[in-house]
Amino acid sequence: MCKLILSLLPVFISSRLARFSQAMDDSFPKTLKDFGYAFNEQGQLRIIDPNSGIAGELPFEFEVDKHNHDYNQRRYEALGEIIDQHVYKLLETRGKLEKLVLTKGDCSVSSNEIESFIFVSDDVFTNSDKLLVLVHGSGVVKAGQWARRLIINDNLDTGTQLPFIEMAKKKGYAVIVTNTNDNYRVIDKKKKLIQGSENPVNHLLSVWNQVIDKSPAKHIAFVAHSYGGVCILELASQVEKKFQDRVFALAMTDSVHSMVHHNTITAGLQQFLCQIGRNWVSSGLPLDTPIGRPPNDIDRVSAGHTQHEMTSYCSMSSIFQFLEEKLQQKQQQQI
């Protein structure tokens, strides 16, 4: 009997721990303030000082329970979901963008529960000159983010797309912030894929058909980070003629694409992408130093930083200079 009890003990403990973990998940705060955190004036996430009630000096603490890594990870993820909402709000307040729902005609439920959304500038359907489209990478990041880790552990400028949005608007661009990882909703405890946004590529195609294609902008540019580069190549292959007619520049930051593995890309499109594209990759070399690239692929240069997540922020000035150069080339060709 003792042996039987001992053999069943691990299963019993595992079951109890699973239920306990679920209870812990449900107990996480629902707001940044209730979590005990706030962003200071420098955009750094800090523990709220109990005396002043505002962001203090202490940074985010991952290991709140030294004996339970799973709990620490779940807490981090719960905080990350709150960060998503915080960044959405900043896109509207600091970025001066508007939330735009992507619709699908055959949706059976007429609510935002099964519709994805993006953020756009108020001139996206009136700016007849320039349009900039921002595409993040894969993983947990949502609209307006380059890297959640940077938002939590560094600051809002390095981790979000806000500096790109502000610079683009100063330079006269209409702006679209995509949300390619927004692919499902949980309804009645079941995961339901969002029609038209079932995956990142479908999301981008919906953005193209519903927004970009309806924009009057003559000159369109993309900035894509990491897996976002893969998605752009797939989008280009699906709307090839329109893409070549209207897109003048493709700036990638540490894109993980491989041109030779994109069987849907024609020789003509491949040549076009190589002409308009540049990929700022993680490297310890000075910013813009040429880096060796695979044959028949997009040029690669150093982003001036060795961390994958930092490549977008560190190469921003060079990216906008690149966009200006490509725009001038396009305009000269049209004369």
Tab-separated table of C-alpha atoms in Angstrom:
chain	number	residue	atom	x	y	z
A	1	MET	CA	0.000	0.000	0.000
A	2	CYS	CA	2.820	2.403	0.874
A	3	LYS	CA	4.454	1.728	-2.478
A	4	LEU	CA	1.174	2.458	-4.245
A	5	ILE	CA	0.764	5.720	-2.382
A	6	LEU	CA	4.349	6.723	-3.160
A	7	SER	CA	3.860	5.895	-6.840
A	8	LEU	CA	0.738	8.040	-6.997
A	9	LEU	CA	2.230	10.914	-4.999
A	10	PRO	CA	3.944	12.647	-7.961
A	11	VAL	CA	0.692	12.584	-9.948
A	12	PHE	CA	-1.224	13.977	-6.981
A	13	ILE	CA	1.317	16.724	-6.390
A	14	SER	CA	1.412	17.601	-10.090
A	15	SER	CA	-2.375	17.849	-10.186
A	16	ARG	CA	-2.490	20.062	-7.102
A	17	LEU	CA	0.253	22.268	-8.474
A	18	ALA	CA	-1.578	22.635	-11.772
A	19	ARG	CA	-4.731	23.754	-9.975
A	20	PHE	CA	-2.717	26.056	-7.754
A	21	SER	CA	-0.967	27.547	-10.784
A	22	GLN	CA	-4.295	28.238	-12.432
A	23	ALA	CA	-5.491	29.971	-9.294
A	24	MET	CA	-2.338	32.040	-9.266
A	25	ASP	CA	-2.940	33.012	-12.892
A	26	ASP	CA	-6.425	34.227	-12.052
A	27	SER	CA	-5.073	36.346	-9.207
A	28	PHE	CA	-2.788	38.525	-11.327
A	29	PRO	CA	-3.659	42.237	-11.353
A	30	LYS	CA	-5.468	43.691	-14.353
A	31	THR	CA	-3.819	47.127	-14.492
A	32	LEU	CA	-0.254	48.383	-14.518
A	33	LYS	CA	-0.825	50.359	-11.336
A	34	ASP	CA	-2.292	47.361	-9.513
A	35	PHE	CA	0.766	45.400	-10.604
A	36	GLY	CA	2.791	48.016	-8.736
A	37	TYR	CA	4.481	49.477	-11.801
A	38	ALA	CA	4.485	52.739	-13.747
A	39	PHE	CA	6.515	54.317	-16.539
A	40	ASN	CA	8.637	57.297	-15.541
A	41	GLU	CA	9.267	60.389	-17.676
A	42	GLN	CA	12.078	58.583	-19.506
A	43	GLY	CA	9.714	55.798	-20.536
A	44	GLN	CA	11.306	53.296	-18.150
A	45	LEU	CA	9.151	50.777	-16.288
A	46	ARG	CA	9.713	51.198	-12.555
A	47	ILE	CA	8.219	49.892	-9.321
A	48	ILE	CA	5.868	52.489	-7.831
A	49	ASP	CA	7.351	54.206	-4.792
A	50	PRO	CA	4.888	53.621	-1.923
A	51	ASN	CA	5.679	57.038	-0.446
A	52	SER	CA	5.255	59.165	-3.567
A	53	GLY	CA	2.818	56.947	-5.467
A	54	ILE	CA	4.751	57.416	-8.707
A	55	ALA	CA	7.455	55.479	-10.548
A	56	GLY	CA	10.475	55.096	-8.304
A	57	GLU	CA	14.021	53.931	-8.948
A	58	LEU	CA	13.619	50.145	-8.812
A	59	PRO	CA	13.275	48.373	-12.205
A	60	PHE	CA	11.049	45.468	-13.144
A	61	GLU	CA	11.693	42.373	-11.032
A	62	PHE	CA	11.192	39.057	-12.808
A	63	GLU	CA	12.137	36.692	-9.992
A	64	VAL	CA	9.554	37.427	-7.306
A	65	ASP	CA	9.494	33.754	-6.265
A	66	LYS	CA	12.963	32.222	-6.335
A	67	HIS	CA	11.535	28.718	-6.066
A	68	ASN	CA	8.897	28.903	-8.793
A	69	HIS	CA	10.159	29.867	-12.233
A	70	ASP	CA	6.838	28.936	-13.861
A	71	TYR	CA	4.999	31.384	-11.640
A	72	ASN	CA	7.510	34.119	-12.455
A	73	GLN	CA	7.046	33.449	-16.166
A	74	ARG	CA	3.255	33.523	-15.932
A	75	ARG	CA	3.428	36.760	-13.995
A	76	TYR	CA	5.696	38.210	-16.686
A	77	GLU	CA	3.237	37.171	-19.395
A	78	ALA	CA	0.303	38.655	-17.476
A	79	LEU	CA	2.191	41.921	-17.192
A	80	GLY	CA	2.979	41.701	-20.900
A	81	GLU	CA	-0.726	41.643	-21.755
A	82	ILE	CA	-1.180	44.822	-19.756
A	83	ILE	CA	1.773	46.332	-21.626
A	84	ASP	CA	-0.043	45.541	-24.889
A	85	GLN	CA	-2.995	47.656	-23.787
A	86	HIS	CA	-0.699	50.428	-22.561
A	87	VAL	CA	1.057	50.623	-25.923
A	88	TYR	CA	-2.278	50.642	-27.759
A	89	LYS	CA	-3.241	53.678	-25.693
A	90	LEU	CA	0.080	55.375	-26.415
A	91	LEU	CA	-0.414	54.856	-30.151
A	92	GLU	CA	-3.564	56.943	-29.827
A	93	THR	CA	-2.280	59.591	-27.386
A	94	ARG	CA	1.408	60.054	-28.120
A	95	GLY	CA	1.339	58.688	-31.675
A	96	LYS	CA	-1.899	60.482	-32.580
A	97	LEU	CA	-3.136	57.413	-34.442
A	98	GLU	CA	-6.623	55.979	-34.765
A	99	LYS	CA	-7.709	52.389	-34.197
A	100	LEU	CA	-9.105	50.844	-37.368
A	101	VAL	CA	-10.972	47.523	-37.323
A	102	LEU	CA	-10.318	45.084	-40.152
A	103	THR	CA	-13.668	43.688	-41.235
A	104	LYS	CA	-14.628	40.424	-42.855
A	105	GLY	CA	-17.889	40.226	-44.772
A	106	ASP	CA	-18.826	36.676	-43.816
A	107	CYS	CA	-18.203	36.993	-40.068
A	108	SER	CA	-21.041	35.286	-38.183
A	109	VAL	CA	-20.675	37.509	-35.131
A	110	SER	CA	-20.824	41.268	-35.616
A	111	SER	CA	-18.460	42.381	-32.869
A	112	ASN	CA	-14.789	43.153	-32.387
A	113	GLU	CA	-14.380	39.789	-30.653
A	114	ILE	CA	-13.597	38.176	-33.978
A	115	GLU	CA	-12.101	41.134	-35.835
A	116	SER	CA	-8.493	42.228	-35.808
A	117	PHE	CA	-7.437	45.860	-35.819
A	118	ILE	CA	-4.575	48.156	-36.726
A	119	PHE	CA	-3.663	51.782	-36.059
A	120	VAL	CA	-3.513	54.465	-38.728
A	121	SER	CA	-2.842	58.180	-39.002
A	122	ASP	CA	-5.824	60.412	-39.744
A	123	ASP	CA	-4.542	61.105	-43.269
A	124	VAL	CA	-4.211	57.477	-44.365
A	125	PHE	CA	-7.053	57.900	-46.898
A	126	THR	CA	-6.204	61.483	-47.898
A	127	ASN	CA	-2.391	61.694	-48.111
A	128	SER	CA	-1.700	61.328	-51.825
A	129	ASP	CA	2.081	61.485	-51.430
A	130	LYS	CA	3.702	59.060	-48.962
A	131	LEU	CA	2.681	56.134	-46.770
A	132	LEU	CA	4.820	54.193	-44.287
A	133	VAL	CA	3.752	50.720	-43.097
A	134	LEU	CA	5.323	49.255	-39.942
A	135	VAL	CA	5.461	45.475	-39.443
A	136	HIS	CA	6.707	43.845	-36.225
A	137	GLY	CA	8.120	40.329	-35.892
A	138	SER	CA	6.699	37.073	-34.575
A	139	GLY	CA	5.977	36.039	-30.982
A	140	VAL	CA	4.028	37.926	-28.333
A	141	VAL	CA	4.458	41.454	-29.681
A	142	LYS	CA	1.359	43.305	-30.829
A	143	ALA	CA	0.708	46.538	-32.726
A	144	GLY	CA	3.216	49.282	-31.970
A	145	GLN	CA	5.896	47.020	-30.480
A	146	TRP	CA	9.307	45.895	-31.663
A	147	ALA	CA	10.184	43.946	-28.503
A	148	ARG	CA	8.263	43.420	-25.260
A	149	ARG	CA	11.497	42.633	-23.431
A	150	LEU	CA	12.872	46.078	-24.266
A	151	ILE	CA	9.672	47.828	-23.199
A	152	ILE	CA	9.799	46.126	-19.815
A	153	ASN	CA	13.551	46.109	-19.199
A	154	ASP	CA	14.827	49.113	-21.170
A	155	ASN	CA	12.342	51.805	-22.225
A	156	LEU	CA	9.432	52.652	-24.474
A	157	ASP	CA	11.532	54.275	-27.193
A	158	THR	CA	13.712	51.247	-27.850
A	159	GLY	CA	10.906	48.716	-27.513
A	160	THR	CA	8.040	50.414	-29.357
A	161	GLN	CA	7.481	51.872	-32.817
A	162	LEU	CA	6.590	55.298	-31.422
A	163	PRO	CA	9.868	56.988	-32.493
A	164	PHE	CA	9.319	55.689	-36.053
A	165	ILE	CA	5.735	56.940	-36.044
A	166	GLU	CA	6.730	60.390	-34.836
A	167	MET	CA	9.579	60.680	-37.324
A	168	ALA	CA	7.421	59.467	-40.204
A	169	LYS	CA	4.709	62.020	-39.462
A	170	LYS	CA	7.304	64.815	-39.284
A	171	LYS	CA	8.508	63.795	-42.726
A	172	GLY	CA	5.015	63.908	-44.194
A	173	TYR	CA	4.120	60.216	-44.240
A	174	ALA	CA	0.734	58.752	-43.543
A	175	VAL	CA	1.289	55.808	-41.176
A	176	ILE	CA	-0.088	52.296	-40.784
A	177	VAL	CA	0.848	50.188	-37.739
A	178	THR	CA	0.029	46.547	-38.432
A	179	ASN	CA	-0.925	43.915	-35.852
A	180	THR	CA	0.168	40.684	-37.507
A	181	ASN	CA	0.177	38.523	-34.345
A	182	ASP	CA	-3.452	39.343	-33.568
A	183	ASN	CA	-4.784	36.079	-34.984
A	184	TYR	CA	-7.433	34.746	-32.578
A	185	ARG	CA	-9.826	35.425	-29.733
A	186	VAL	CA	-10.756	33.124	-26.862
A	187	ILE	CA	-14.536	32.751	-26.863
A	188	ASP	CA	-16.250	30.389	-24.401
A	189	LYS	CA	-12.795	29.101	-23.437
A	190	LYS	CA	-12.097	28.086	-27.030
A	191	LYS	CA	-9.592	29.628	-29.428
A	192	LYS	CA	-11.350	31.081	-32.469
A	193	LEU	CA	-9.249	32.217	-35.402
A	194	ILE	CA	-9.986	35.690	-36.736
A	195	GLN	CA	-11.206	35.511	-40.317
A	196	GLY	CA	-8.805	37.418	-42.529
A	197	SER	CA	-6.154	37.458	-39.813
A	198	GLU	CA	-5.667	33.743	-39.194
A	199	ASN	CA	-1.912	34.229	-39.541
A	200	PRO	CA	0.489	37.150	-40.070
A	201	VAL	CA	0.454	36.948	-43.873
A	202	ASN	CA	-3.348	36.872	-44.058
A	203	HIS	CA	-3.432	39.852	-41.711
A	204	LEU	CA	-1.103	41.804	-43.998
A	205	LEU	CA	-3.143	40.848	-47.039
A	206	SER	CA	-6.274	42.174	-45.304
A	207	VAL	CA	-4.428	45.401	-44.489
A	208	TRP	CA	-3.365	45.690	-48.114
A	209	ASN	CA	-6.850	45.075	-49.520
A	210	GLN	CA	-8.771	47.166	-47.006
A	211	VAL	CA	-6.402	50.049	-46.353
A	212	ILE	CA	-3.229	50.264	-48.446
A	213	ASP	CA	-4.961	49.584	-51.745
A	214	LYS	CA	-7.535	52.273	-50.934
A	215	SER	CA	-4.915	54.818	-49.927
A	216	PRO	CA	-4.196	57.510	-52.543
A	217	ALA	CA	-0.481	57.532	-51.640
A	218	LYS	CA	1.730	57.353	-54.727
A	219	HIS	CA	4.770	56.246	-52.757
A	220	ILE	CA	4.606	53.409	-50.208
A	221	ALA	CA	7.414	52.163	-47.954
A	222	PHE	CA	7.608	49.247	-45.516
A	223	VAL	CA	9.709	48.839	-42.382
A	224	ALA	CA	9.710	45.225	-41.187
A	225	HIS	CA	11.490	43.592	-38.260
A	226	SER	CA	12.621	39.953	-38.030
A	227	TYR	CA	9.850	37.582	-39.223
A	228	GLY	CA	8.031	40.639	-40.530
A	229	GLY	CA	10.485	40.535	-43.432
A	230	VAL	CA	9.301	37.039	-44.333
A	231	CYS	CA	5.692	38.215	-44.264
A	232	ILE	CA	6.399	41.171	-46.540
A	233	LEU	CA	8.013	38.927	-49.158
A	234	GLU	CA	4.963	36.674	-49.099
A	235	LEU	CA	2.646	39.684	-49.361
A	236	ALA	CA	4.653	41.006	-52.310
A	237	SER	CA	4.301	37.700	-54.110
A	238	GLN	CA	0.504	37.766	-53.674
A	239	VAL	CA	0.007	41.336	-54.896
A	240	GLU	CA	3.050	41.470	-57.145
A	241	LYS	CA	2.015	43.990	-59.796
A	242	LYS	CA	0.476	46.476	-57.376
A	243	PHE	CA	3.431	46.063	-55.032
A	244	GLN	CA	5.934	46.876	-57.763
A	245	ASP	CA	3.848	49.791	-59.003
A	246	ARG	CA	3.496	51.523	-55.644
A	247	VAL	CA	6.219	50.420	-53.189
A	248	PHE	CA	9.463	52.365	-53.463
A	249	ALA	CA	11.394	51.087	-50.427
A	250	LEU	CA	11.617	48.071	-48.120
A	251	ALA	CA	13.659	48.550	-44.949
A	252	MET	CA	14.213	45.392	-42.911
A	253	THR	CA	15.761	45.081	-39.464
A	254	ASP	CA	17.427	41.737	-38.810
A	255	SER	CA	14.970	40.040	-41.135
A	256	VAL	CA	15.062	36.245	-40.972
A	257	HIS	CA	13.934	35.771	-44.579
A	258	SER	CA	15.778	33.693	-47.143
A	259	MET	CA	14.978	34.710	-50.681
A	260	VAL	CA	15.897	31.336	-52.160
A	261	HIS	CA	13.288	29.590	-50.000
A	262	HIS	CA	10.422	31.771	-51.234
A	263	ASN	CA	9.252	29.647	-54.147
A	264	THR	CA	6.393	32.038	-54.907
A	265	ILE	CA	8.714	34.932	-55.726
A	266	THR	CA	9.253	35.391	-59.440
A	267	ALA	CA	12.602	36.397	-60.911
A	268	GLY	CA	11.217	39.829	-61.712
A	269	LEU	CA	9.933	40.387	-58.181
A	270	GLN	CA	13.203	39.143	-56.719
A	271	GLN	CA	15.129	41.673	-58.763
A	272	PHE	CA	12.729	44.435	-57.752
A	273	LEU	CA	13.005	43.616	-54.035
A	274	CYS	CA	16.787	43.649	-54.242
A	275	GLN	CA	16.622	47.087	-55.866
A	276	ILE	CA	14.365	48.679	-53.259
A	277	GLY	CA	15.427	46.758	-50.152
A	278	ARG	CA	18.032	46.885	-47.419
A	279	ASN	CA	18.389	44.755	-44.291
A	280	TRP	CA	19.997	46.214	-41.137
A	281	VAL	CA	21.314	43.166	-39.301
A	282	SER	CA	22.673	42.656	-35.790
A	283	SER	CA	26.411	43.273	-35.791
A	284	GLY	CA	29.175	44.788	-33.710
A	285	LEU	CA	30.416	46.730	-36.741
A	286	PRO	CA	29.640	50.453	-37.087
A	287	LEU	CA	26.180	51.405	-38.334
A	288	ASP	CA	25.687	50.957	-42.089
A	289	THR	CA	28.862	48.905	-42.585
A	290	PRO	CA	28.172	46.539	-45.522
A	291	ILE	CA	27.718	42.909	-44.476
A	292	GLY	CA	28.077	39.924	-46.780
A	293	ARG	CA	24.770	38.735	-48.183
A	294	PRO	CA	23.543	35.555	-49.860
A	295	PRO	CA	23.480	35.616	-53.682
A	296	ASN	CA	20.426	37.271	-55.249
A	297	ASP	CA	19.205	38.600	-51.932
A	298	ILE	CA	18.641	41.999	-50.366
A	299	ASP	CA	21.678	44.058	-49.337
A	300	ARG	CA	22.688	43.738	-45.693
A	301	VAL	CA	24.357	46.379	-43.524
A	302	SER	CA	25.159	46.596	-39.834
A	303	ALA	CA	22.513	47.959	-37.481
A	304	GLY	CA	25.327	49.002	-35.157
A	305	HIS	CA	24.183	46.704	-32.354
A	306	THR	CA	24.656	43.025	-31.587
A	307	GLN	CA	21.209	42.457	-30.050
A	308	HIS	CA	18.476	41.325	-32.427
A	309	GLU	CA	15.776	43.311	-30.603
A	310	MET	CA	17.739	46.572	-30.756
A	311	THR	CA	18.282	46.626	-34.516
A	312	SER	CA	15.157	48.656	-35.322
A	313	TYR	CA	15.798	51.451	-32.855
A	314	CYS	CA	19.517	51.680	-33.556
A	315	SER	CA	19.092	51.878	-37.321
A	316	MET	CA	16.174	54.325	-37.379
A	317	SER	CA	18.132	57.370	-38.560
A	318	SER	CA	19.751	55.364	-41.347
A	319	ILE	CA	16.412	53.866	-42.352
A	320	PHE	CA	14.809	57.264	-42.875
A	321	GLN	CA	17.840	58.426	-44.833
A	322	PHE	CA	17.517	55.292	-46.965
A	323	LEU	CA	13.826	56.002	-47.533
A	324	GLU	CA	14.640	59.512	-48.676
A	325	GLU	CA	17.242	58.225	-51.126
A	326	LYS	CA	14.881	55.621	-52.556
A	327	LEU	CA	12.074	58.159	-52.828
A	328	GLN	CA	14.298	60.531	-54.806
A	329	GLN	CA	15.259	57.683	-57.132
A	330	LYS	CA	11.599	56.822	-57.664
A	331	GLN	CA	10.647	60.423	-58.357
A	332	GLN	CA	13.483	60.821	-60.850
A	333	GLN	CA	12.296	57.727	-62.709
A	334	GLN	CA	8.832	59.267	-62.977
A	335	ILE	CA	10.096	62.478	-64.602
